mmCIF file of C-alpha atoms in Angstrom:
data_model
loop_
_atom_site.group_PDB
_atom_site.id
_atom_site.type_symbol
_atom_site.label_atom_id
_atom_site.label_comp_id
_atom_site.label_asym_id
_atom_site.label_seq_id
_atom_site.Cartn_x
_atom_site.Cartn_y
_atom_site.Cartn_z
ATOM 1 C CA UNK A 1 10.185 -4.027 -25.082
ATOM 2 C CA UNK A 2 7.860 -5.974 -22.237
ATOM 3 C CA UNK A 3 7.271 -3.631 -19.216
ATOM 4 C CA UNK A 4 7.605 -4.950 -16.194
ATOM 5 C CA UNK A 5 5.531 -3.551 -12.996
ATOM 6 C CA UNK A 6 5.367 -4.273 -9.174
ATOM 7 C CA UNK A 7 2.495 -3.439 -7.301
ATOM 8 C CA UNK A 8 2.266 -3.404 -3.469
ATOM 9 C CA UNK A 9 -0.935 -3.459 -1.381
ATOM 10 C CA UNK A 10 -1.575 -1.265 1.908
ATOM 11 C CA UNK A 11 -3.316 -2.973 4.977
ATOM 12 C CA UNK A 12 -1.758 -0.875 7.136
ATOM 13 C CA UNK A 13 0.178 -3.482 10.193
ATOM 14 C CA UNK A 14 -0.333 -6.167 7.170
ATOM 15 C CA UNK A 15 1.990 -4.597 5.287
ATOM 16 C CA UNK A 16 4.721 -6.092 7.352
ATOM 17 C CA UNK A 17 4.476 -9.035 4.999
ATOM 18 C CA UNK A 18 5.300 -6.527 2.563
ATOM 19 C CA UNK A 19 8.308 -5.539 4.254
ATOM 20 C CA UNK A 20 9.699 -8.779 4.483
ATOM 21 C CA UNK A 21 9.236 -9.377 0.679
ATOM 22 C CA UNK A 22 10.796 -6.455 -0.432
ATOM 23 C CA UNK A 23 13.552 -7.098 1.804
ATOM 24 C CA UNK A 24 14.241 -10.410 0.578
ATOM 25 C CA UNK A 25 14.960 -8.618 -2.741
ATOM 26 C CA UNK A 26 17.131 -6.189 -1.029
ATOM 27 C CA UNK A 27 19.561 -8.577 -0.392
ATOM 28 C CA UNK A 28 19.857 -10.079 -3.518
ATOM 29 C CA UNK A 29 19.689 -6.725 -5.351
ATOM 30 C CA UNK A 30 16.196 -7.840 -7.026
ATOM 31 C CA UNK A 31 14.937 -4.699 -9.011
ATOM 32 C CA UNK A 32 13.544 -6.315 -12.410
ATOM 33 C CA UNK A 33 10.770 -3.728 -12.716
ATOM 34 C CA UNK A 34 10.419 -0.622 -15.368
ATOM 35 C CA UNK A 35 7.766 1.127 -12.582
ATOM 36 C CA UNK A 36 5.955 0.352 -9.701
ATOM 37 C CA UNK A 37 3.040 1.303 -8.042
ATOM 38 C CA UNK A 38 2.206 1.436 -4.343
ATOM 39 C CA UNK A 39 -1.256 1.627 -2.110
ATOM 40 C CA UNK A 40 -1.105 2.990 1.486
ATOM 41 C CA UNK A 41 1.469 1.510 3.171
ATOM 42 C CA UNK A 42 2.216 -0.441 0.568
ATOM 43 C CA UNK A 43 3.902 3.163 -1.046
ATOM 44 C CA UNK A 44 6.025 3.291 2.114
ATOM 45 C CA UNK A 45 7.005 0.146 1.563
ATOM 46 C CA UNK A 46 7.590 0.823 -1.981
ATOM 47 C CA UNK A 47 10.306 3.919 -0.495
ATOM 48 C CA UNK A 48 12.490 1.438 1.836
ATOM 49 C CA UNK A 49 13.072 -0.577 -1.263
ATOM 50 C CA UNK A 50 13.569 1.792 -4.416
ATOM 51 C CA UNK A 51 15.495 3.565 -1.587
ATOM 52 C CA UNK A 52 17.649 0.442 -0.992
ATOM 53 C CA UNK A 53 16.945 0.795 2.796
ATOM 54 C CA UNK A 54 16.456 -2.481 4.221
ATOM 55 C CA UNK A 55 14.811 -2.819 6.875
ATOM 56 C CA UNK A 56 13.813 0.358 7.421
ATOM 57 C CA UNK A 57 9.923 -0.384 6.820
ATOM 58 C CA UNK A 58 10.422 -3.100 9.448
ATOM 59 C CA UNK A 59 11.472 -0.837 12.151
ATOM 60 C CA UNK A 60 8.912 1.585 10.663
ATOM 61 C CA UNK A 61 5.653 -0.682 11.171
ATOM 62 C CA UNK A 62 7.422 -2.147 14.301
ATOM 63 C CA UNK A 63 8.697 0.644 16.616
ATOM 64 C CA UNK A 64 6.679 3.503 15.204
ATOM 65 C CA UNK A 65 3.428 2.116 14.054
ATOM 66 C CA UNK A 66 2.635 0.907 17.593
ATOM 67 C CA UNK A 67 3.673 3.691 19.095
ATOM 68 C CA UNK A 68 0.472 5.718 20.468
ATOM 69 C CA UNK A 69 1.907 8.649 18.882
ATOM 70 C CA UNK A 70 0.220 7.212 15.759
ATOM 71 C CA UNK A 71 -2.221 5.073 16.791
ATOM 72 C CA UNK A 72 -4.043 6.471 19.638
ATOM 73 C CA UNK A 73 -8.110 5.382 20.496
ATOM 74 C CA UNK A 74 -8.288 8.087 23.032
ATOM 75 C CA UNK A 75 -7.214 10.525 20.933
ATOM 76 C CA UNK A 76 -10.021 9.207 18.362
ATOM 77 C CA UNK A 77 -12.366 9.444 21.188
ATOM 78 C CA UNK A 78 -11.798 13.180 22.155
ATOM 79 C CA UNK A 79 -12.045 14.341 18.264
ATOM 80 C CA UNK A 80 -8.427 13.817 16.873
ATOM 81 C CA UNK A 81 -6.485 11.582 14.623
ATOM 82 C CA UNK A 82 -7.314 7.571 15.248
ATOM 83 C CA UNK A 83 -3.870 6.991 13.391
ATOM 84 C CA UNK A 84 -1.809 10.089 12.586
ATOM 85 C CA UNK A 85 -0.095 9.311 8.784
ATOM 86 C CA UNK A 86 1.370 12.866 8.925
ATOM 87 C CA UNK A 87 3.079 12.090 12.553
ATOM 88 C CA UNK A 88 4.556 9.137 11.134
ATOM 89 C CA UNK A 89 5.580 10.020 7.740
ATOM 90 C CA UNK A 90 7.683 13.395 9.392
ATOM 91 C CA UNK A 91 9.148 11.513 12.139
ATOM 92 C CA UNK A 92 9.683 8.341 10.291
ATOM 93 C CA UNK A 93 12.017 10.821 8.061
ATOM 94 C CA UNK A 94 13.841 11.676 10.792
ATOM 95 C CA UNK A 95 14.702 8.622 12.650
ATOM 96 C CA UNK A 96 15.242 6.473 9.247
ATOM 97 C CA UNK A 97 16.330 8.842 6.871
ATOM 98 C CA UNK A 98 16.488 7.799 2.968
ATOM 99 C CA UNK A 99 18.799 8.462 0.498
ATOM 100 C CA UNK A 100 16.957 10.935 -1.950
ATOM 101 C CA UNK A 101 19.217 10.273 -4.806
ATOM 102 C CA UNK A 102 18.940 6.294 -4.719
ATOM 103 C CA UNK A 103 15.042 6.820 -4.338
ATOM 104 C CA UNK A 104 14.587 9.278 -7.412
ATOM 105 C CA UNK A 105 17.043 8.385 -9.764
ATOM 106 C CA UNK A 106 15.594 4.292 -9.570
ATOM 107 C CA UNK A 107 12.509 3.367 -11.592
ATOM 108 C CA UNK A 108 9.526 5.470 -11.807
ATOM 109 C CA UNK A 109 7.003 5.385 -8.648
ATOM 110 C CA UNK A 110 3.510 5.930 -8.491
ATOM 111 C CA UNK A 111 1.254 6.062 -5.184
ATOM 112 C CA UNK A 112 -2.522 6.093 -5.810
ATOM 113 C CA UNK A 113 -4.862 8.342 -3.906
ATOM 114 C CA UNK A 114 -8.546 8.742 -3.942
ATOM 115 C CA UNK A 115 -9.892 12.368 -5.171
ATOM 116 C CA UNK A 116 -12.168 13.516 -2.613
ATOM 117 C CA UNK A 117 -14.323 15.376 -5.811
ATOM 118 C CA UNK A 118 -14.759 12.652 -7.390
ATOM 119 C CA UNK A 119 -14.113 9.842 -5.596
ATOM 120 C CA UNK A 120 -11.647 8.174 -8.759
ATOM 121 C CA UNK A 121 -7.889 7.118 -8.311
ATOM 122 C CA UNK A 122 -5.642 9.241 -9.304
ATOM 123 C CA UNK A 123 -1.823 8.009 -9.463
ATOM 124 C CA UNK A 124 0.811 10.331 -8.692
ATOM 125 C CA UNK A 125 4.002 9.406 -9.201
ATOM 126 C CA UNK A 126 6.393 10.339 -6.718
ATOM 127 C CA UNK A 127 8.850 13.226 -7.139
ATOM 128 C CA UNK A 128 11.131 15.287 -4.296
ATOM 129 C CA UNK A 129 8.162 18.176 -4.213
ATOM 130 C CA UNK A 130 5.498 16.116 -3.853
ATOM 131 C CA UNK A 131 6.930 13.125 -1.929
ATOM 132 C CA UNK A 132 5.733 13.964 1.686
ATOM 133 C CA UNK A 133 2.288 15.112 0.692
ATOM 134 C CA UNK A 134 1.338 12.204 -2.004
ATOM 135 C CA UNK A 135 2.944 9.535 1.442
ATOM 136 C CA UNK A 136 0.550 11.331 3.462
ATOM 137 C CA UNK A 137 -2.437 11.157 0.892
ATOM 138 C CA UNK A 138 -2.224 7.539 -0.028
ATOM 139 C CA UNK A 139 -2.668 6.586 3.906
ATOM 140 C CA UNK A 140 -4.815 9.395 5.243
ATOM 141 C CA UNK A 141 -7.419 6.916 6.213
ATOM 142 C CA UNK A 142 -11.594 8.282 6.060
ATOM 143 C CA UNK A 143 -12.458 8.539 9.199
ATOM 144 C CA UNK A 144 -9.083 7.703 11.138
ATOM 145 C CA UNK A 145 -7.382 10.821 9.469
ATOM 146 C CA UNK A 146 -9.624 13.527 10.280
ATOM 147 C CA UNK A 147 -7.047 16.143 7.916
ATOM 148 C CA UNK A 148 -7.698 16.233 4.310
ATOM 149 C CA UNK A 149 -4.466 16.349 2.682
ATOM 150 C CA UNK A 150 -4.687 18.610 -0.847
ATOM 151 C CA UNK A 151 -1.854 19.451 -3.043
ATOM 152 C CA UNK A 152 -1.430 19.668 -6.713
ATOM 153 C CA UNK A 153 -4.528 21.352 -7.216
ATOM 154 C CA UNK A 154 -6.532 18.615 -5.829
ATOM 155 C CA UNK A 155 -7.607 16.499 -2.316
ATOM 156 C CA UNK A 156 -7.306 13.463 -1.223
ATOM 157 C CA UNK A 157 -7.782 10.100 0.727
ATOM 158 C CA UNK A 158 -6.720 6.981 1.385
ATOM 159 C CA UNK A 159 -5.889 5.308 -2.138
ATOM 160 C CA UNK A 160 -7.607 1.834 -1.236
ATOM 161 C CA UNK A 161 -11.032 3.590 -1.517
ATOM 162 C CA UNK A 162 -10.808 3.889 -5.199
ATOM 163 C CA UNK A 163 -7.761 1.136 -6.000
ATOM 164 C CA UNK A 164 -6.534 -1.147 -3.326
ATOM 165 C CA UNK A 165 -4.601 -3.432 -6.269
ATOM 166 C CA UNK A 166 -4.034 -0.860 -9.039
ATOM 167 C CA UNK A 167 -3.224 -4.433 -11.272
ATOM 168 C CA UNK A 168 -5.125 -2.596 -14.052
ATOM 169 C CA UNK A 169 -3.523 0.813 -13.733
ATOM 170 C CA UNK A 170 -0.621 -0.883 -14.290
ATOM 171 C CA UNK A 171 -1.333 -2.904 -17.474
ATOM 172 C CA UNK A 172 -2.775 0.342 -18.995
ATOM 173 C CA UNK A 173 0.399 1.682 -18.480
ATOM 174 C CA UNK A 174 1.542 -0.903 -20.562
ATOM 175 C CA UNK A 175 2.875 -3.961 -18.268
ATOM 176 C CA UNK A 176 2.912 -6.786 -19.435
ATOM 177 C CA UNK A 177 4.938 -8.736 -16.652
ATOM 178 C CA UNK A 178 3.515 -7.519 -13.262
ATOM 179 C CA UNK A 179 4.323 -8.960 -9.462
ATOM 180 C CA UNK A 180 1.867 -8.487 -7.072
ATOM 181 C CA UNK A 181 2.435 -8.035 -3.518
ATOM 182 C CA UNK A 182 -0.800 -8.712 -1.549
ATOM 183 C CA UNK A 183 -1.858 -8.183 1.876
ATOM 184 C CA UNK A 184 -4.522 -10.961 2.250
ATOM 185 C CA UNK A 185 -4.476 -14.669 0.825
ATOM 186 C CA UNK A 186 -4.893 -15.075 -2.291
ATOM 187 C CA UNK A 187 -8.153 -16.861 -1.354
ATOM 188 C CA UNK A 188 -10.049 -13.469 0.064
ATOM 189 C CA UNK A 189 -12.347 -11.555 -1.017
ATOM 190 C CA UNK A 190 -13.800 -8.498 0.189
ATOM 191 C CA UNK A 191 -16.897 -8.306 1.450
ATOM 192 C CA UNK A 192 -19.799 -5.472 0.766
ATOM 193 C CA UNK A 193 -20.096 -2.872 3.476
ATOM 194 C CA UNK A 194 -23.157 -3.995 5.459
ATOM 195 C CA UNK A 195 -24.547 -0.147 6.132
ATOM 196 C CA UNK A 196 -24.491 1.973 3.567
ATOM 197 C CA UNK A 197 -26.658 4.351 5.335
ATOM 198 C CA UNK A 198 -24.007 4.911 7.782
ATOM 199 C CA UNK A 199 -21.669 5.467 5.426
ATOM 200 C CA UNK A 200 -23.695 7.770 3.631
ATOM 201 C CA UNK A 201 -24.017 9.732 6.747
ATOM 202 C CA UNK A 202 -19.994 9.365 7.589
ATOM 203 C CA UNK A 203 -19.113 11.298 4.137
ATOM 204 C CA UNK A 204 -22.560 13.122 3.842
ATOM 205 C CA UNK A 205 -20.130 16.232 2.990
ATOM 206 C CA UNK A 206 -18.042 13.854 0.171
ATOM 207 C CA UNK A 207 -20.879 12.553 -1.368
ATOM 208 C CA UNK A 208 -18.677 10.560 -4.100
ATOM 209 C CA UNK A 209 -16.098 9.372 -1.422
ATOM 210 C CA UNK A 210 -19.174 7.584 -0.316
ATOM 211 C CA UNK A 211 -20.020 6.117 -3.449
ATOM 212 C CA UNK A 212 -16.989 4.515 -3.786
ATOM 213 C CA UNK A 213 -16.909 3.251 -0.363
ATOM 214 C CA UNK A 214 -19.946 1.699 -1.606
ATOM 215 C CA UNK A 215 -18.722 -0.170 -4.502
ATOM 216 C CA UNK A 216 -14.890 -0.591 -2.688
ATOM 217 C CA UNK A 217 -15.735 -4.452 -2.385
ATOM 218 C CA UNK A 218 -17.269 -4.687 -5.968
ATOM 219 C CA UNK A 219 -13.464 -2.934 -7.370
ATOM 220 C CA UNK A 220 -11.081 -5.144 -5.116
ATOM 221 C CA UNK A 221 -12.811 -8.390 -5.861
ATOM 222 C CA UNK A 222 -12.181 -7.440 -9.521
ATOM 223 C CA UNK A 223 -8.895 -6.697 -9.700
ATOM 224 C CA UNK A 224 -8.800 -9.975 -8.006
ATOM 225 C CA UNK A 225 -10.644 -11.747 -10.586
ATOM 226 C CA UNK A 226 -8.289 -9.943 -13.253
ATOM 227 C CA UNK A 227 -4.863 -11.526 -10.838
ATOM 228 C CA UNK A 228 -6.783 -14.841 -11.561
ATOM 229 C CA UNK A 229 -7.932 -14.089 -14.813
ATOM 230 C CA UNK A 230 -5.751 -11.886 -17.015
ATOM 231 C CA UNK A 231 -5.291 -11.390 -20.262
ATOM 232 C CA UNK A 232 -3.872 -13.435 -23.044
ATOM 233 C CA UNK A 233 -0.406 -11.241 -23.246
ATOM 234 C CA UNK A 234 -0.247 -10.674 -19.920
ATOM 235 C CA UNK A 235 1.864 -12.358 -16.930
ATOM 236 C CA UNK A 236 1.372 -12.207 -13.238
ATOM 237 C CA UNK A 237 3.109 -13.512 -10.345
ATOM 238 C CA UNK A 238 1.101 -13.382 -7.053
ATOM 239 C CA UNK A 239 3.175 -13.237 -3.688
ATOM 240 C CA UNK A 240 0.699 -13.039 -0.510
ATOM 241 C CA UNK A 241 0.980 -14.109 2.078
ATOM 242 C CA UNK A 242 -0.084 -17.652 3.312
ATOM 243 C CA UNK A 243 -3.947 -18.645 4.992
ATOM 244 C CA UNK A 244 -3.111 -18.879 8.035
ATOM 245 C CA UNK A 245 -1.402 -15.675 8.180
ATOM 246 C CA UNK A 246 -2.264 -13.631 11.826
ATOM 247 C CA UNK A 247 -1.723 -10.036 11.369
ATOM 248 C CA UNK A 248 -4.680 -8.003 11.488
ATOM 249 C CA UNK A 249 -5.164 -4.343 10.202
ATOM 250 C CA UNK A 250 -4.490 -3.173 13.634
ATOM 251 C CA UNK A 251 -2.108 -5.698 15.061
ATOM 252 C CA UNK A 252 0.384 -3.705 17.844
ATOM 253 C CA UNK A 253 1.715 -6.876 19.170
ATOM 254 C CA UNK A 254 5.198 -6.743 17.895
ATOM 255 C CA UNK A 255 6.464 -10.784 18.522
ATOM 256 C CA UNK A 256 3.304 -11.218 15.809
ATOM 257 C CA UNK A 257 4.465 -8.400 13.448
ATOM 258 C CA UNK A 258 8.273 -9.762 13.657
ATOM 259 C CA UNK A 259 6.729 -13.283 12.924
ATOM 260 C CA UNK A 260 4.587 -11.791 9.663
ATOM 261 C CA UNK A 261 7.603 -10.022 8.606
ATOM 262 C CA UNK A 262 9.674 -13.164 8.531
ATOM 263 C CA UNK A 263 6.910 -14.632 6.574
ATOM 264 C CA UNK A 264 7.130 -12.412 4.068
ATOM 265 C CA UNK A 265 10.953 -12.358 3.983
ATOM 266 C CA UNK A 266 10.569 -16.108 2.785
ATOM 267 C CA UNK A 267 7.848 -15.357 0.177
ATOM 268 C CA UNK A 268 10.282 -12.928 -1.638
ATOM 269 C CA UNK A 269 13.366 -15.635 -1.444
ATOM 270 C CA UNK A 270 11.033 -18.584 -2.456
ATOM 271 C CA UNK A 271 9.562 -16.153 -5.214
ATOM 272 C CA UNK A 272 13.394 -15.151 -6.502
ATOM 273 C CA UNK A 273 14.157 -18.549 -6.543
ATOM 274 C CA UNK A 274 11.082 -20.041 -8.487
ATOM 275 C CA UNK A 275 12.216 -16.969 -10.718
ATOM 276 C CA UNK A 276 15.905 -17.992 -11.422
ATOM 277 C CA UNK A 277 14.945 -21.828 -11.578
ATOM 278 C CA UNK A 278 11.948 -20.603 -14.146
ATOM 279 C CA UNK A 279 8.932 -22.381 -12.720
#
């Protein structure tokens, strides 16, 4: 039988597009998928909806993400936490809680993180033991997140170091039918960091987070090229969102976040209907 995948980009405060999407399939109780795989934020995301929680990444992004709590420059400045994933994760919990046996008795979920030893993806798929430290690995941003979260025998970053669009992951897995839900327009592509030498000095103690910092342009434009390109036996459906799309990485402004949201929220119904009308 044809596997079926979804795969959600982080992008941080661009993930409210994500949001949107996934809560457009809420409503219509759209779960056609045998697994799914989440980056970042896009694994919360990937949580609201496999927890049938609508809405609750919404209110996440919008009332907590802005909240300096999380995001706090000062902070940065006297040698804490630029964004605190932990913070947010824990108290998120609290103030939207999800229903545990919706979330882990649904389709398998897998968040990707970046090994701090190696600097390759690994993909670990989300179970009640692990689920708060694999959330707080996948968007422990270098740099931002000064704590290293480790668990399973292993550290970890951010998972867009090593695999922003895990689109290959997935089709090793054996999908064969995968929706992708992407942060940027379709018509971006990453460009190459323009100081390596800084970076070099920035993870001088993670030598191979560094190297794939380097080459983090060179793997995203790839897996874009594979979206674009794929294989012969291979289907996939591309929902970002549109060019002229405002939210930033770092957009607090919450009339722009409710407007990307609502963007998104139309992708997913225009995608579910191009779906049921098969075009």
């Amino acid at each position: 039988m044809q596997k079926r995948a979804i795969i959600v980009e982080g992008g941080s405060m661009r993930g409210i597009f994500a949001s949107g999407v996934l809560d457009a399939f809420m409503e219509q109780h759209y779960l056609p998928y045998d697994f799914a795989i989440g980056v970042s934020a896009g694994a919360s995301n990937l949580i609201g909806y496999l927890a049938d929680a609508p809405q609750r990444s919404f209110n996440v992004i919008t009332t907590m993400a802005t909240d300096k709590a999380f995001f706090n420059p000062i902070r940065f400045a006297k040698g804490g936490n630029l964004v605190d994933v932990k913070w947010l994760w824990e108290s998120s919990i609290e103030r939207y809680p999800i229903d545990h046996d919706r979330l882990f008795n649904n389709i398998p979920m897998y968040a990707a993180v970046t090994d701090i030893d190696t600097g390759h993806a690994d993909y670990h798929r989300i179970q009640p033991d692990t689920l708060a430290n694999v959330l707080e690995a996948t968007t422990a941003l270098p740099i931002a997140y000064r704590d290293t979260p480790c668990f399973s025998g292993g550290c970890y970053t951010d998972g867009g170091v090593a695999d922003s669009i895990p689109v290959r992951k997935a089709y090793r897995l054996g999908a064969r039918d995968i929706t992708v839900v992407l942060s940027h327009p379709l018509s971006y592509e990453k460009q190459t960091i323009k100081y390596p030498w800084l970076v070099k000095k920035l993870f001088s103690q993670h030598p191979n987070i560094a190297k794939s910092m380097m080459v983090r342009a060179k793997n995203y434009n790839e897996s874009l090229e594979f979206i674009k390109n794929p294989p012969s036996d291979l289907t996939i459906r591309v929902i970002a969102p549109p060019e002229e799309f405002s939210v930033k990485r770092l957009t607090m402004n919450k009339a722009a976040l409710s407007k990307g949201y609502l963007i998104g929220k139309q992708a997913g119904q225009t995608h579910m209907e191009n779906i049921f009308s098969g075009s």
